[in-house]
Structure formats: C-alpha cells, structure tokens
C-alpha cells in the first residue's frame, strides 16, 4: 500500500505543522479552525497508515528518508499567509484527489468518501482567507502574494504519478490550476510565475528526499517516543 | 429602590438574571471580572498543553490533546461571548489581559516539563476546575450559567482523559511511572491553591454568595476536591505529596497539610515560574496577528460596500 | 562528583545555546566570537562530565530532570541583547567561581586554572557588548535594559550552595553584584529591581527542575543520538 | 602602455601583484568578482553545516563541527579583507550578495538532510574546494594568494575530518552505513559541478589563465579530483553513484559519466533546492542584526568624541 502510505504521510505531516499553531493563531476562531483541520488530517493519517502497518511505528520510528509525503506539507508555517497559501494549494489538491478516489472502487474509496467532506471545509477555509488576505489591506495582499510565490515551486510534485493509486494524478493538474487561478483572481492575486519544481523537488518527497526543516520537525515529533523504546502510552 | 429589591428577590428565588434585566453595578462588575478571568484562563491555559502537541508520544494521544486544546479555545469563545452580554467587547477584554490589568488563573503560570504534566493537568487542574465550576452551572446570571453547563460537560471528559493518561504511565515502565509521580508532586499543591485563599482571608466571598454567583466557600470546595482525589490517587498507584494527608473520622473527610500561601501570593504577584512567558507569548501571538485581523476587517468593509453598491444599483434599476 | 556534574551541565547547556547562533550573528566577527565561546564551554563541559562518567552517555541519554544546570543557561537566545545579558550574568559568575576554585586544592582546581583565562575572555566580550548596547543607540539601550530585566530572576540561583564544591557560592553573590553594577553603571544601564528568583527557580535547576524551553532544547540535542541506540559516531 | 606592459611582464615572471601596483581594470574586476564569490561562499557555506551543530550525535563531533563552522567565518573575514585591498568594502559586498547581484558557490544550495551530509561535505565539497584552491596559493594577486595559503591548510584539515566521519559511519551500524552511502549519492555529482562548466563552454578561463589567476582548466581539475576520490571511496567502503566510472589505462586516470549540466544551470539560475532559503536566512540574520551594528557604530562615535574632548582638555592644560 505505497499509495496509502504516501497519502497518510501527507496528512500526518501537515497535521503536525498545523498543530504548531495551537495557541498562536491571530484570532481565537482560527485557533479553533486550524486545530480542527489538523484533527481531520490526523484522523485521515491514522486510517491511512493503519492500512500499511502500526500507526505509531510508522509515525515515530521511521527516519526522514522513509517518509513519502510531498515536500509542500513539510514546509514551515511561516506567517499566517504562508500557512494559508500552503492550505490553499494542498486542500484544492486533496479535494480533487479524494473526490476522484471516492468515485472509484479502490480500497481507499471509503476513506476518501468520508474525508471528502472534511477536505471541502478545509478548501473553503483556505479560500475565504485567501480572499480576505488578497483583497484586504496592502500589507496582507503583499504577504499573501509573496507566500504564494514562495511555495509555488513545491506544487509540481503533487501531480507526479503515484504508484498503486487508482487516480491519475497528472490528470488533476489542469483542474487544480484552474481552481487556484479562479480563487486568486477573485482575491486580486496573481498566479505565480516561474518553475513549479526545483532541481530536487520533482517527485522527490515521494521518493524520500525531503527538505532541511523536515528533519527538525521529525526530531521534535519523534523525540519522546524514541526516548522510551518499547513503552506504551 | 424598587429595581434593587426586585433584583434581590429574583436572585433569592433562584430566578435567572438575563442581560436585559436591571442589575446592580457591583454585580455586573463582579461578573465581568470573574467571567473575563475565566475566559482568559481558557486561552492562556492552551499554552502549557499546546507545548506538548508536537511531541505527543502516540498519534492517539496527539489527537486527544489537540481536541482538548481546541475545546479550550472554544470555551474561550463561549465565555467571551457571555461576557459581551454585559456590554464589554472581546477586544477590550483582550487589551486588559495583555496590559496585565485582568488576571487569568495562576495555575497556568506553572510549566509543563514532561508529558506526564499533560495528564496531571487533566486529572488535577481540570478536576479542581470542575469542582469550582459545577456550582457555577446554577449561577444567578443566565448566560454565564449556560456557558458553564457546556463547559463542565467537556471538562469532565478532559479530566477522565488526563486520569487515564496518568494511569497508563503509572502502569508503564519505571521511567514512565517516575514521570507520572514527579508530575503529581509538582501539580498537587498548585491545584489546591486554585480554590483561592482560606475562607477567613477571602475578600469577595460573602457578597458573591449572596448574589448566588458563588455557592460554596473556598475551603469547602477544596476539601471536596481532596476527598475525590485521595482514592483516585490510590487507584493510580501514585502518592500525593503531603505527609499530613489523613482521614478525619469525625468530619468524614481528609485533612491536608498546610498550603504554602507565600508561594500563592508570589505567583499572583507575577513572580511565578512562567508569568512572564505566558503573557509575552499571548501578546506576541496577538501582535503578530494584527495584520491578519486588519485584513479581515478591510475585506468585510469592501464586501459591505460592494453589497450596498449592488443594492443601490438594483434599486435604481427597480426604480427605472 | 555532584559539583562537577552541575558545573559541567552549565557549560554544556550554554554551549548548546550559543551553538544556535552559528551563521546567524549580527556581524561575522560575532559568528567567530560566539562560536569560540561555545567551543571553550564545550571543552569545559567535556572535562567536567568525564570526571563523573561517559560524556556522551551523560549528554545524550539523561532526561531533563537529571540535568543539574542552573536555569539561566537554558534560557532561549532571544535577540542579541538577551544573549549578551545571559553571557554577562553567567561569565562574571563563572570568572569568580573558577578564580576561587583555581586557588583551592580541590580536584577541580587544575580545570579551573585552565578555564579561568577562557572565562576572562568571555566576560570581557560580554562587558564590551554591554557597553556598546547600553551606551549605543536608544533602541539598543532599551533592548539591553529589557533583557537584563527578563533574565534577572534567574540570577539568584547561581549562588545557592552546591554540595561537594570547594567554594562557598553564597559568598560570591556580593562581589558578583558589585561587578555587574559596575559594568551596568558604565553602560548607562540600571541594575534590575525585583526578585532575583521565582517561586520555582531558587536552586531548582540544581535539583533537576528546569523550564519549558529546556525540554525542547534537549529534544533537538539528543534526538539523533537516541535514534541510533548503541551506535558509535 | 608602459604600465600595462610592466604588469604583463611581472605576471609572466610570476612576480606578485600587490594592492598599490598598477593593474588593468579588467584584472581588478575579475579578482573582485572571484574573491567576493569566494568570501560569500564561506559565509553562506556555514548554513548547511550549522544546521547540524545542535544535533551532532557526540560531544567530540559537536566540537569538531563548531570549530569548522568557526573556521569558515574566519575564512570569510580573511577573504573580505583581501577583497577590501582592491577598494571594495565588506558592506558593499554584503549588500550585493543580499541583493542577489553577486554569487556564492552553487554547492551550498543543496540541503544537509542527515548527519552523514556533514561528512560528505567535508570529504567531497571541501575536497573539491581544495583541488580548486591549491593552485590559487600561487595566484598572481598577493593578498588573495596569501589568504589562500591559510585557508587551504585549514580546509585540508576539514577534509580529513569529513572523511573520518564518513569512515566511522560506513563501518558503523547498517543504518549508519546506509546514511553515509545516501549522502555520497546526493553530494557526488554536485561536487563534480563545483569545477564549473566543461572547458569548451567556460567563458573566462583563457584570460584568467593568462593573468595567472587560474592555472588549470576546469576539466583538468575535475579529473584530478575524481582520481583522488575513487581510491578513497574504496577505502571508505562506499560506492560513487556513477556506473560509467572506470579506469582509463591510456590516460592513466578515471573517466566519469556525463554530468547533468541542465541541473547545474537550474541551480545557478536560482532554482536549486535551497537557493531561496540560503539567501533569506542570510538576509534575515543581517537585518535582525542591524540594530546591533548601529549600536556599535554609535558607541564608537561617542568614544571617539569623548577621546577628543579629553585630548582637547589635555591640550588646554598643557597650554596653560
């Protein structure tokens, strides 16, 4: 279940990043919303990882190069605009992916069918904030445009073919781009130019190549579990 | 005053006071102070627990902890809303918190040093909070009482989860057991202090009792809490760090040793282990989110403007 | 060798914090200087810890509550003023301490005799920067004064008696205060008012009670070592 | 021109050019460009290695790594000073780096993903750097040549330490061995790219050779590096990730497979894995240190002022 592992890692890693926001959000409603999204993703991750093995073994005992998530989800939270840009890129992707998966008859269809509603909420949340930040103040517009640009080079990887997945990921690239362009247009933002991948990012996360911040994130996430080998919690 | 007499009679008859009812200024002020402190405690209280979200040692525990911290944000929302029914805005309350002019519960000025602290907070801190809060579900002020009903339900859930977390540690490896015991050692006394100073030194108690905001004295609630904890600690296999703790046959309850009220006053005065960190973190989150809130306001204004323009256009068309 | 462990932990933890500055200093000369100080401290730590056991076992396999360092050295770097305030408080203390130790005939005298020259340089470095920041611009004055105030409550612990140490630490408090007051006076800064300890900080680090940032620091420091039990490096 | 002829003759005679000597503008510009890039590489090069200082798995390795990163800061200082002899200030050079108008070595746009990368940088990246730099110790420009002598000595020390780190991993647990092999797989090709484009595409080479700034062609140095690495890799027990690598009996050296020059150009164009992070981190450190540098300048000015006032007072007394 290579595909379940990859999708599970995406959800786990993004949940971990969003969990860093708890208590630090710009308004209390966002403490609720971001944690809510993190919880949904963590739930998806647990289901997906359990299809491949023991969820805690997989989450806490693998080394960085054994994780199969895309590099996008491991990028640091940055400011709120960076987080929203990451959410927008990822949730539009996940909505398309789970929508397609739910319609198929694969082993992942039931999970996708359940998760697609959650993901629609995540996408709506990201869209609403993209509108507010893009069409809010000059500062918020500038920050959001910069964030979209910074993360753009991690978007190409989302659409690399994924072995064992019942969905043709490359086929989702065009609708994804169309939806993103639609939201950005309404938000008075420009779709970023330039490469949507770097020398190393094209499909690299799926092959276990990650970025420097990922190692630090894992160290924090796994430390306690690893410090007590064999313990139950 | 006829209004005052009617208010007193209503309170005495256990009739709920609602936002539009007349109420004495002092009653309103007391409520605002207490409810604001309660709301602030929920959001400051997120910090010590959020400290462990990223390091939770299993995915199940991570999910439980995330959900708990989310509930606390939710409780903050209810309580700020309930306080707003008294005519004070959330922004005002937050400004006062950030300026150090309103308090939050002193317990959150203690650090979470190990994973077991998450359990100890659930078992002891949430346990003490519930003991304090259950009577508030019958508070004379309606919006506060109703908020407390929702909150108490969730809190008792958190309390059980904390207990269960500690139980797993206590029955785990020797290191895990030691971690649990250490956490209980550190959190026990601060939890007892959560009920406030002893009755003979408690300033506002009598008036709050008369107003049916408060229904039990500090010492009464504290004893109730101790009586609940002692048997639970036994099942947990953990020791409460009080050599003077013993059964009082006569009273039918446990007597505890002397509380270090000097420490309590020090922490209250801002000199606890984390007072500065908690407030600075809160201020930093608020300040670094200012541009986001401004963007939301600006966007909403543009939308209203656009709505009005569209409405106006439609009127014209309708008029044409 | 309880005392060697405590002093070794002080040096180790401060070296770890200073190591976080590498590549991030305000001027290149400070990248050199801060790393140099970190290296001196790390060297002291290795000598001191080796008196008690295996240096790597001690550094990488203990839990937080087993560390005996004062809480001052584990405080986060903050901005450059916070780091300099921490350096000033600690290096003046360490210079007095090692000076007294070097004159005695205890087991730690040879180490102290060697380290006292290093520490004099650390103190001089902190003093020079205290002068520059205190008597520099309005902003630097404000930042330095705030940093001194923030860390003040961790200074009382330095002078708690330390079992097995051939030096009476409480007796160093007055000369320490005098030297600090002297530097701050020349730097147009005020000596902080208010308590020099908190409800939990008085001697607590020496008994294994630390602050929240310490757990995160250890997680980062120990992760890799713990992730490969039994490996040699 | 008599001056130009004298310069050419001096260079041809291997006489060192010193800062006060006349030199062609193009020679000066070439040196500034190359030396600035070299200085920038030292300070940007601190980042990928500093990434592991806080996580080094033993205290001995932590000390070695700290000392190495400190040396790099020191090399940056020498090289900025050497460049200043050509009339350009360090501040100007840093501004150009931060604005993206001067380069640093592309190799530092690759990430350090594991501890083994610290070893691979030492062995391969420092190894390639030394191969490039040893001839620079005889560079026609005196200050640059002298800086390189110091730097090369330290670099070869770093190179041995990196090799020894990899050796320990390669002979360690299977996980450690795999970590070392993975690092070599990722760093090998980028290291070969450090020698620059193939000779037939290298723009500045001929002129630099004539000026005795450069003494060997890119491909020549690259082959020399490969010849050194192959037997070392064998002793390490690690494989170089090039199936075409084989001994060429005729040439008496190793032939390597084709280099992915498209990747090289992409990274050079700013599209490597870490170009953005490296520059942003550098800018952030510089910007957040601005108030510190301003304070140092203000303090120094006050001290000078005070010194003048004191000197003036002394003069008056002497005159009285």
Short mmCIF file of N, CA and C in Angstrom, two decimals, chain D residues 103-188:
data_model
loop_
_atom_site.label_atom_id
_atom_site.label_comp_id
_atom_site.label_asym_id
_atom_site.label_seq_id
_atom_site.Cartn_x
_atom_site.Cartn_y
_atom_site.Cartn_z
N UNK D 103 27.37 36.24 -6.61
CA UNK D 103 27.08 34.83 -6.38
C UNK D 103 27.85 34.26 -5.20
N UNK D 104 27.43 33.07 -4.82
CA UNK D 104 28.23 32.22 -3.94
C UNK D 104 28.23 30.85 -4.60
N UNK D 105 29.05 29.96 -4.10
CA UNK D 105 29.17 28.66 -4.76
C UNK D 105 27.83 27.91 -4.73
N UNK D 106 27.42 27.41 -5.89
CA UNK D 106 26.12 26.76 -6.03
C UNK D 106 25.97 25.53 -5.14
N UNK D 107 27.09 24.95 -4.76
CA UNK D 107 27.02 23.73 -3.97
C UNK D 107 26.23 23.94 -2.68
N UNK D 108 26.23 25.17 -2.17
CA UNK D 108 25.57 25.39 -0.89
C UNK D 108 24.06 25.55 -1.03
N UNK D 109 23.57 25.41 -2.25
CA UNK D 109 22.14 25.38 -2.47
C UNK D 109 21.56 23.98 -2.38
N UNK D 110 22.41 23.04 -1.99
CA UNK D 110 21.91 21.69 -1.71
C UNK D 110 21.74 21.54 -0.20
N UNK D 111 20.74 20.76 0.21
CA UNK D 111 20.44 20.66 1.65
C UNK D 111 21.30 19.61 2.36
N UNK D 112 21.48 19.81 3.67
CA UNK D 112 22.08 18.76 4.51
C UNK D 112 20.94 18.03 5.19
N UNK D 113 20.64 16.84 4.69
CA UNK D 113 19.45 16.13 5.17
C UNK D 113 19.74 15.18 6.32
N UNK D 114 20.96 14.71 6.42
CA UNK D 114 21.30 13.82 7.53
C UNK D 114 22.67 14.20 8.06
N UNK D 115 23.00 13.61 9.17
CA UNK D 115 24.31 13.83 9.78
C UNK D 115 25.43 13.44 8.83
N UNK D 116 25.21 12.41 8.01
CA UNK D 116 26.26 11.97 7.09
C UNK D 116 26.59 13.06 6.08
N UNK D 117 25.66 13.96 5.82
CA UNK D 117 25.93 15.05 4.88
C UNK D 117 27.08 15.93 5.37
N UNK D 118 27.21 16.03 6.69
CA UNK D 118 28.32 16.80 7.26
C UNK D 118 29.64 16.16 6.84
N UNK D 119 29.68 14.83 6.86
CA UNK D 119 30.87 14.12 6.42
C UNK D 119 31.09 14.25 4.92
N UNK D 120 30.01 14.14 4.16
CA UNK D 120 30.13 14.22 2.70
C UNK D 120 30.59 15.61 2.27
N UNK D 121 30.13 16.63 2.96
CA UNK D 121 30.60 17.99 2.64
C UNK D 121 32.09 18.08 2.91
N UNK D 122 32.52 17.53 4.04
CA UNK D 122 33.95 17.58 4.36
C UNK D 122 34.77 16.85 3.31
N UNK D 123 34.37 15.64 3.04
CA UNK D 123 35.16 14.82 2.11
C UNK D 123 35.09 15.36 0.68
N UNK D 124 33.88 15.52 0.17
CA UNK D 124 33.74 15.84 -1.25
C UNK D 124 33.78 17.34 -1.53
N UNK D 125 32.98 18.11 -0.81
CA UNK D 125 32.90 19.55 -1.11
C UNK D 125 34.20 20.24 -0.73
N UNK D 126 34.71 19.96 0.47
CA UNK D 126 35.99 20.57 0.84
C UNK D 126 37.11 20.00 -0.02
N UNK D 127 36.98 18.73 -0.35
CA UNK D 127 37.98 18.13 -1.23
C UNK D 127 38.02 18.82 -2.59
N UNK D 128 36.86 19.05 -3.17
CA UNK D 128 36.80 19.74 -4.47
C UNK D 128 37.32 21.17 -4.31
N UNK D 129 36.94 21.81 -3.20
CA UNK D 129 37.39 23.19 -2.97
C UNK D 129 38.91 23.25 -2.91
N UNK D 130 39.51 22.30 -2.20
CA UNK D 130 40.97 22.31 -2.09
C UNK D 130 41.62 22.11 -3.46
N UNK D 131 41.09 21.17 -4.22
CA UNK D 131 41.63 20.93 -5.56
C UNK D 131 41.59 22.22 -6.38
N UNK D 132 40.49 22.97 -6.23
CA UNK D 132 40.38 24.26 -6.91
C UNK D 132 41.33 25.29 -6.33
N UNK D 133 41.55 25.23 -5.00
CA UNK D 133 42.18 26.36 -4.33
C UNK D 133 43.70 26.24 -4.21
N UNK D 134 44.19 25.03 -4.20
CA UNK D 134 45.64 24.90 -4.03
C UNK D 134 46.40 25.71 -5.09
N UNK D 135 45.97 25.62 -6.36
CA UNK D 135 46.67 26.46 -7.35
C UNK D 135 46.53 27.96 -7.07
N UNK D 136 45.46 28.35 -6.36
CA UNK D 136 45.25 29.77 -6.07
C UNK D 136 46.28 30.30 -5.07
N UNK D 137 46.94 29.40 -4.36
CA UNK D 137 48.00 29.85 -3.45
C UNK D 137 49.14 30.48 -4.24
N UNK D 138 49.18 30.22 -5.55
CA UNK D 138 50.20 30.85 -6.39
C UNK D 138 49.58 31.89 -7.32
N UNK D 139 48.40 32.36 -6.95
CA UNK D 139 47.69 33.36 -7.76
C UNK D 139 48.55 34.61 -7.88
N UNK D 140 48.42 35.29 -8.99
CA UNK D 140 49.28 36.47 -9.22
C UNK D 140 48.97 37.62 -8.25
N UNK D 141 47.78 37.66 -7.68
CA UNK D 141 47.46 38.77 -6.77
C UNK D 141 47.84 38.38 -5.33
N UNK D 142 48.80 39.10 -4.78
CA UNK D 142 49.40 38.75 -3.49
C UNK D 142 48.43 38.50 -2.35
N UNK D 143 47.55 39.46 -2.03
CA UNK D 143 46.67 39.27 -0.86
C UNK D 143 45.77 38.03 -1.00
N UNK D 144 45.33 37.76 -2.23
CA UNK D 144 44.48 36.59 -2.45
C UNK D 144 45.31 35.33 -2.24
N UNK D 145 46.50 35.31 -2.82
CA UNK D 145 47.37 34.14 -2.71
C UNK D 145 47.67 33.84 -1.24
N UNK D 146 47.95 34.89 -0.47
CA UNK D 146 48.31 34.67 0.93
C UNK D 146 47.11 34.18 1.75
N UNK D 147 45.92 34.75 1.46
CA UNK D 147 44.71 34.26 2.15
C UNK D 147 44.51 32.78 1.85
N UNK D 148 44.77 32.42 0.59
CA UNK D 148 44.53 31.02 0.21
C UNK D 148 45.48 30.05 0.90
N UNK D 149 46.67 30.49 1.19
CA UNK D 149 47.61 29.61 1.88
C UNK D 149 47.04 29.21 3.24
N UNK D 150 46.58 30.22 3.99
CA UNK D 150 45.98 29.93 5.29
C UNK D 150 44.75 29.05 5.15
N UNK D 151 43.91 29.42 4.20
CA UNK D 151 42.63 28.72 4.05
C UNK D 151 42.86 27.26 3.66
N UNK D 152 43.76 27.03 2.73
CA UNK D 152 43.97 25.66 2.25
C UNK D 152 44.45 24.75 3.37
N UNK D 153 45.28 25.30 4.25
CA UNK D 153 45.77 24.49 5.36
C UNK D 153 44.60 24.00 6.20
N UNK D 154 43.70 24.93 6.54
CA UNK D 154 42.56 24.56 7.37
C UNK D 154 41.59 23.65 6.62
N UNK D 155 41.42 23.93 5.34
CA UNK D 155 40.47 23.13 4.56
C UNK D 155 40.90 21.67 4.51
N UNK D 156 42.20 21.45 4.39
CA UNK D 156 42.61 20.05 4.24
C UNK D 156 42.39 19.32 5.57
N UNK D 157 42.46 20.07 6.66
CA UNK D 157 42.13 19.53 7.97
C UNK D 157 40.64 19.14 7.99
N UNK D 158 39.80 20.03 7.51
CA UNK D 158 38.35 19.76 7.46
C UNK D 158 38.06 18.56 6.57
N UNK D 159 38.82 18.48 5.48
CA UNK D 159 38.56 17.40 4.54
C UNK D 159 38.85 16.06 5.21
N UNK D 160 39.94 15.99 5.96
CA UNK D 160 40.26 14.74 6.65
C UNK D 160 39.22 14.40 7.71
N UNK D 161 38.73 15.44 8.39
CA UNK D 161 37.71 15.18 9.42
C UNK D 161 36.42 14.65 8.80
N UNK D 162 36.06 15.18 7.64
CA UNK D 162 34.85 14.72 6.97
C UNK D 162 35.00 13.27 6.54
N UNK D 163 36.17 12.98 6.02
CA UNK D 163 36.47 11.61 5.59
C UNK D 163 36.37 10.65 6.78
N UNK D 164 36.93 11.07 7.88
CA UNK D 164 36.94 10.22 9.07
C UNK D 164 35.52 10.03 9.63
N UNK D 165 34.71 11.08 9.53
CA UNK D 165 33.31 10.97 9.95
C UNK D 165 32.58 9.92 9.12
N UNK D 166 32.80 10.01 7.79
CA UNK D 166 32.14 9.04 6.90
C UNK D 166 32.63 7.63 7.16
N UNK D 167 33.92 7.52 7.43
CA UNK D 167 34.50 6.20 7.68
C UNK D 167 33.84 5.57 8.91
N UNK D 168 33.65 6.38 9.97
CA UNK D 168 33.01 5.87 11.18
C UNK D 168 31.59 5.40 10.87
N UNK D 169 30.89 6.17 10.03
CA UNK D 169 29.52 5.77 9.69
C UNK D 169 29.53 4.51 8.82
N UNK D 170 30.41 4.49 7.86
CA UNK D 170 30.44 3.37 6.92
C UNK D 170 30.73 2.07 7.66
N UNK D 171 31.55 2.15 8.71
CA UNK D 171 31.89 0.97 9.49
C UNK D 171 30.97 0.78 10.68
N UNK D 172 29.92 1.61 10.79
CA UNK D 172 29.01 1.54 11.92
C UNK D 172 27.86 0.58 11.68
N UNK D 173 26.71 0.91 12.21
CA UNK D 173 25.53 0.06 12.04
C UNK D 173 25.06 0.09 10.59
N UNK D 174 24.23 -0.86 10.18
CA UNK D 174 23.71 -0.82 8.80
C UNK D 174 23.00 0.51 8.50
N UNK D 175 22.28 1.05 9.49
CA UNK D 175 21.61 2.34 9.27
C UNK D 175 22.62 3.45 9.03
N UNK D 176 23.70 3.42 9.79
CA UNK D 176 24.73 4.44 9.62
C UNK D 176 25.41 4.30 8.26
N UNK D 177 25.69 3.07 7.88
CA UNK D 177 26.31 2.85 6.58
C UNK D 177 25.40 3.37 5.46
N UNK D 178 24.11 3.05 5.57
CA UNK D 178 23.16 3.49 4.55
C UNK D 178 23.10 5.02 4.50
N UNK D 179 23.18 5.64 5.67
CA UNK D 179 23.15 7.10 5.75
C UNK D 179 24.37 7.68 5.01
N UNK D 180 25.52 7.06 5.21
CA UNK D 180 26.74 7.54 4.55
C UNK D 180 26.63 7.37 3.04
N UNK D 181 26.14 6.21 2.60
CA UNK D 181 26.03 5.97 1.16
C UNK D 181 25.05 6.95 0.52
N UNK D 182 23.93 7.18 1.21
CA UNK D 182 22.92 8.11 0.70
C UNK D 182 23.51 9.51 0.54
N UNK D 183 24.31 9.92 1.53
CA UNK D 183 24.91 11.25 1.45
C UNK D 183 25.86 11.35 0.26
N UNK D 184 26.68 10.32 0.08
CA UNK D 184 27.61 10.34 -1.05
C UNK D 184 26.84 10.34 -2.37
N UNK D 185 25.76 9.59 -2.42
CA UNK D 185 24.93 9.59 -3.63
C UNK D 185 24.44 11.00 -3.97
N UNK D 186 24.04 11.72 -2.94
CA UNK D 186 23.49 13.05 -3.21
C UNK D 186 24.56 14.10 -3.46
N UNK D 187 25.75 13.98 -2.87
CA UNK D 187 26.76 15.04 -2.98
C UNK D 187 27.77 14.82 -4.11
N UNK D 188 27.87 13.61 -4.62
CA UNK D 188 28.91 13.34 -5.62
C UNK D 188 28.80 14.24 -6.85
#
